[in-house]
Short mmCIF file of C-alpha atoms in Angstrom, two decimals:
data_model
loop_
_atom_site.label_atom_id
_atom_site.label_comp_id
_atom_site.label_asym_id
_atom_site.label_seq_id
_atom_site.Cartn_x
_atom_site.Cartn_y
_atom_site.Cartn_z
CA UNK L 1 1.74 -12.87 14.92
CA UNK L 2 0.79 -13.52 11.35
CA UNK L 3 -1.77 -10.53 9.90
CA UNK L 4 -2.48 -11.63 6.47
CA UNK L 5 -1.70 -14.64 4.74
CA UNK L 6 -1.93 -15.14 1.19
CA UNK L 7 -1.68 -19.06 0.05
CA UNK L 8 -1.46 -20.40 -3.72
CA UNK L 9 -3.10 -17.79 -5.19
CA UNK L 10 -4.08 -17.58 -8.86
CA UNK L 11 -5.37 -14.77 -10.88
CA UNK L 12 -6.63 -14.22 -14.48
CA UNK L 13 -7.49 -11.76 -16.96
CA UNK L 14 -9.57 -13.45 -18.89
CA UNK L 15 -7.40 -16.23 -20.44
CA UNK L 16 -4.24 -14.48 -19.44
CA UNK L 17 -2.97 -16.43 -16.13
CA UNK L 18 -1.74 -13.32 -13.99
CA UNK L 19 -0.92 -15.07 -10.68
CA UNK L 20 0.18 -18.21 -10.53
CA UNK L 21 0.22 -19.82 -7.31
CA UNK L 22 1.90 -16.90 -5.25
CA UNK L 23 1.70 -17.32 -1.23
CA UNK L 24 3.21 -14.87 1.13
CA UNK L 25 2.41 -13.56 4.77
CA UNK L 26 2.78 -9.87 6.83
CA UNK L 27 3.31 -10.13 10.39
CA UNK L 28 2.25 -7.61 12.74
CA UNK L 29 4.20 -4.35 12.79
CA UNK L 30 6.40 -5.42 9.56
CA UNK L 31 7.01 -3.83 6.41
CA UNK L 32 7.02 -6.41 3.67
CA UNK L 33 7.88 -4.97 0.56
CA UNK L 34 7.06 -7.19 -3.26
CA UNK L 35 9.65 -6.27 -5.70
CA UNK L 36 9.86 -6.79 -8.96
CA UNK L 37 9.66 -5.49 -12.82
CA UNK L 38 6.74 -4.10 -14.36
CA UNK L 39 4.13 -6.79 -15.56
CA UNK L 40 5.38 -9.07 -12.69
CA UNK L 41 2.22 -9.44 -10.71
CA UNK L 42 2.54 -7.14 -8.14
CA UNK L 43 -0.35 -4.47 -8.14
CA UNK L 44 -2.42 -7.32 -9.36
CA UNK L 45 -1.82 -9.18 -6.16
CA UNK L 46 -1.89 -5.84 -3.95
CA UNK L 47 -5.32 -5.48 -5.67
CA UNK L 48 -6.89 -9.03 -5.26
CA UNK L 49 -6.02 -9.02 -1.54
CA UNK L 50 -7.84 -5.75 -1.21
CA UNK L 51 -10.87 -6.60 -3.18
CA UNK L 52 -11.22 -5.25 -6.29
CA UNK L 53 -9.85 -8.51 -8.27
CA UNK L 54 -11.28 -11.93 -7.83
CA UNK L 55 -8.84 -14.80 -7.46
CA UNK L 56 -9.52 -17.53 -9.43
CA UNK L 57 -8.36 -20.40 -6.37
CA UNK L 58 -6.23 -19.64 -3.31
CA UNK L 59 -7.14 -18.38 0.25
CA UNK L 60 -6.24 -15.04 1.45
CA UNK L 61 -6.78 -14.87 5.22
CA UNK L 62 -6.78 -11.47 7.26
CA UNK L 63 -6.54 -12.31 11.47
CA UNK L 64 -7.58 -15.51 11.14
CA UNK L 65 -10.62 -14.50 8.90
CA UNK L 66 -10.86 -15.72 5.28
CA UNK L 67 -11.03 -12.65 2.49
CA UNK L 68 -11.78 -14.66 -0.70
CA UNK L 69 -14.70 -13.04 -2.06
CA UNK L 70 -15.20 -10.43 0.73
CA UNK L 71 -16.51 -7.02 -1.03
CA UNK L 72 -13.75 -4.27 -1.01
CA UNK L 73 -16.19 -2.30 1.07
CA UNK L 74 -16.22 -5.10 3.89
CA UNK L 75 -12.79 -5.47 3.82
CA UNK L 76 -12.03 -1.94 4.40
CA UNK L 77 -14.34 -1.75 7.65
CA UNK L 78 -12.26 -4.96 9.03
CA UNK L 79 -9.19 -2.50 9.07
CA UNK L 80 -7.41 -2.97 5.61
CA UNK L 81 -6.88 -0.32 3.35
CA UNK L 82 -5.12 0.46 -0.23
CA UNK L 83 -3.23 3.77 -1.25
CA UNK L 84 -3.98 2.60 -5.25
CA UNK L 85 -1.04 3.33 -7.86
CA UNK L 86 -1.29 6.81 -9.46
CA UNK L 87 -2.82 8.11 -6.77
CA UNK L 88 -6.29 7.80 -8.33
CA UNK L 89 -7.60 11.18 -5.53
CA UNK L 90 -10.93 12.36 -7.00
CA UNK L 91 -9.32 15.12 -9.13
CA UNK L 92 -13.16 17.56 -8.72
CA UNK L 93 -13.04 17.39 -4.64
CA UNK L 94 -11.29 19.40 -2.36
CA UNK L 95 -8.15 18.14 -0.15
CA UNK L 96 -10.77 18.07 3.15
CA UNK L 97 -13.67 15.75 0.89
CA UNK L 98 -11.32 13.67 -0.32
CA UNK L 99 -10.07 13.04 3.03
CA UNK L 100 -13.81 12.94 4.36
CA UNK L 101 -14.50 10.02 1.62
CA UNK L 102 -11.52 7.61 3.45
CA UNK L 103 -13.76 7.55 6.67
CA UNK L 104 -17.00 6.63 5.19
CA UNK L 105 -16.55 3.25 7.05
CA UNK L 106 -16.13 5.04 10.77
CA UNK L 107 -18.67 6.76 12.70
CA UNK L 108 -19.60 10.46 12.16
CA UNK L 109 -17.92 11.18 15.57
CA UNK L 110 -14.51 10.14 14.46
CA UNK L 111 -14.33 11.89 11.66
CA UNK L 112 -13.10 14.71 13.23
CA UNK L 113 -10.66 13.18 15.18
CA UNK L 114 -8.87 11.28 12.21
CA UNK L 115 -8.94 14.78 10.17
CA UNK L 116 -6.38 15.86 12.92
CA UNK L 117 -4.55 12.77 13.09
CA UNK L 118 -3.79 13.18 9.06
CA UNK L 119 -3.49 16.90 9.22
CA UNK L 120 -0.79 16.68 12.24
CA UNK L 121 1.36 13.99 10.05
CA UNK L 122 0.60 16.01 6.75
CA UNK L 123 1.14 19.62 7.53
CA UNK L 124 0.88 20.39 3.93
CA UNK L 125 -2.65 18.38 3.58
CA UNK L 126 -4.17 21.04 6.26
CA UNK L 127 -2.85 23.63 5.00
CA UNK L 128 -4.39 22.90 1.65
CA UNK L 129 -7.93 21.62 2.88
CA UNK L 130 -9.85 23.86 0.77
CA UNK L 131 -8.33 23.24 -2.80
CA UNK L 132 -8.97 21.38 -5.36
CA UNK L 133 -7.29 17.96 -5.33
CA UNK L 134 -6.99 18.27 -8.87
CA UNK L 135 -5.01 21.21 -8.57
CA UNK L 136 -1.93 19.90 -6.01
CA UNK L 137 1.67 18.39 -7.29
CA UNK L 138 2.27 15.12 -7.41
CA UNK L 139 3.73 14.39 -4.23
CA UNK L 140 0.78 16.73 -2.69
CA UNK L 141 -1.33 14.09 -4.18
CA UNK L 142 0.61 11.04 -2.61
CA UNK L 143 0.58 12.60 0.39
CA UNK L 144 -3.48 12.71 -0.03
CA UNK L 145 -4.21 9.65 -1.14
CA UNK L 146 -2.32 8.29 2.26
CA UNK L 147 -3.79 10.17 4.33
CA UNK L 148 -7.28 9.55 2.33
CA UNK L 149 -6.35 5.70 3.06
CA UNK L 150 -5.38 6.39 6.70
CA UNK L 151 -8.74 8.05 7.30
CA UNK L 152 -10.36 4.49 8.49
CA UNK L 153 -7.86 3.85 10.78
CA UNK L 154 -6.36 0.80 8.82
CA UNK L 155 -4.49 -2.20 10.53
CA UNK L 156 -2.76 -2.86 7.71
CA UNK L 157 -1.94 -0.32 5.05
CA UNK L 158 -1.24 -1.45 1.44
CA UNK L 159 0.53 0.97 -0.69
CA UNK L 160 1.19 0.57 -4.68
CA UNK L 161 3.94 2.20 -5.77
CA UNK L 162 4.01 5.34 -3.55
CA UNK L 163 7.36 6.57 -5.21
CA UNK L 164 6.08 6.18 -8.88
CA UNK L 165 6.30 10.14 -10.64
CA UNK L 166 8.05 11.29 -7.53
CA UNK L 167 11.66 13.69 -7.72
CA UNK L 168 14.05 12.10 -5.67
CA UNK L 169 13.60 14.41 -2.56
CA UNK L 170 9.51 13.52 -2.92
CA UNK L 171 10.72 10.23 -2.29
CA UNK L 172 12.15 10.55 0.39
CA UNK L 173 9.95 12.53 1.95
CA UNK L 174 6.93 9.42 1.09
CA UNK L 175 9.21 6.94 2.38
CA UNK L 176 10.20 8.53 5.93
CA UNK L 177 6.31 8.85 6.21
CA UNK L 178 6.01 5.51 5.78
CA UNK L 179 8.64 4.48 8.12
CA UNK L 180 6.97 6.72 10.76
CA UNK L 181 3.37 5.30 10.64
CA UNK L 182 5.18 2.37 10.84
CA UNK L 183 6.93 3.25 13.96
CA UNK L 184 3.71 4.26 14.68
CA UNK L 185 2.18 1.10 14.91
CA UNK L 186 0.62 0.81 11.30
CA UNK L 187 1.60 -2.70 9.80
CA UNK L 188 2.49 -2.01 5.47
CA UNK L 189 2.72 -4.14 2.62
CA UNK L 190 4.27 -2.24 0.21
CA UNK L 191 4.67 -2.47 -3.62
CA UNK L 192 7.00 -0.37 -5.10
CA UNK L 193 9.55 -0.71 -8.01
CA UNK L 194 11.98 1.08 -6.37
CA UNK L 195 13.62 -1.86 -5.35
CA UNK L 196 16.24 -0.18 -3.35
CA UNK L 197 14.37 1.86 -1.58
CA UNK L 198 11.76 -0.54 -0.53
CA UNK L 199 14.93 -2.68 0.20
CA UNK L 200 16.07 -0.07 2.58
CA UNK L 201 12.74 0.32 4.91
CA UNK L 202 11.88 -3.02 5.01
CA UNK L 203 11.43 -5.78 7.30
CA UNK L 204 11.01 -8.59 4.77
CA UNK L 205 10.87 -9.21 0.77
CA UNK L 206 9.38 -10.99 -1.52
CA UNK L 207 10.31 -10.84 -5.21
CA UNK L 208 8.02 -11.42 -8.23
CA UNK L 209 8.90 -12.23 -11.58
CA UNK L 210 5.91 -13.06 -14.08
CA UNK L 211 3.25 -14.01 -11.86
CA UNK L 212 5.58 -16.23 -9.46
CA UNK L 213 7.47 -15.29 -6.30
CA UNK L 214 10.85 -16.75 -7.05
CA UNK L 215 12.73 -15.34 -3.98
CA UNK L 216 12.17 -14.16 -0.25
CA UNK L 217 13.60 -13.75 2.83
CA UNK L 218 14.86 -10.46 5.14
CA UNK L 219 15.36 -7.39 3.37
CA UNK L 220 18.62 -6.71 4.32
CA UNK L 221 19.88 -10.12 2.48
CA UNK L 222 17.70 -9.70 -0.09
CA UNK L 223 19.93 -6.18 -0.77
CA UNK L 224 22.84 -7.99 -0.75
CA UNK L 225 21.70 -11.15 -3.02
CA UNK L 226 24.05 -10.91 -5.94
CA UNK L 227 20.91 -11.54 -7.88
CA UNK L 228 19.06 -9.15 -6.89
CA UNK L 229 21.26 -6.57 -7.12
CA UNK L 230 21.90 -7.17 -11.03
CA UNK L 231 18.22 -7.60 -11.98
CA UNK L 232 17.24 -4.41 -9.45
CA UNK L 233 19.63 -2.35 -8.06
CA UNK L 234 21.37 -1.46 -10.72
#
């Protein structure tokens, strides 16, 4: 069943046509990845779906409900959460305060159980819950950004470049967690420049080039596609 459907999306930055007729869908319990070079339009697409950018035209539907023009805060309450590129944790707040901010759409009675769930998945955050977020390592900040997104209990979790700037061992840890989240029932839309890692974990994939989708299909098939291998897998 299709959870998210994006059709003929066009997004502009001023006079720059950044997204040119992009269409894709994410089915329930899938991991779908958007791969492509820097500037291909991956993050712009994600930010538009999340309500942070406005599309010039096209449609976005989540669980059958049209999202076009819906404010980002409302989109979160519908069951969609974005873990943004560059982590963007609240640097001066503690780990726990960051997580509590992620649960702002939930009733107060649900915050403590949601925190327990996040601490079970990320024991490091439990150990550091009173630490100022800006003093965490890059890997810990990525875990915090993911934990903060999970506090809203999303049906669809969107992850924008979760491996950016992390050491290879931490990248593996983050991708293990993404796999665990998906097996536990969370649908994932993943934007990732590390195409090898993204395709190894995804169900299906779309390849973006300069605002267009140029290839789509089963992630394993794209992993072995000669053009994709040459362009993105080295």
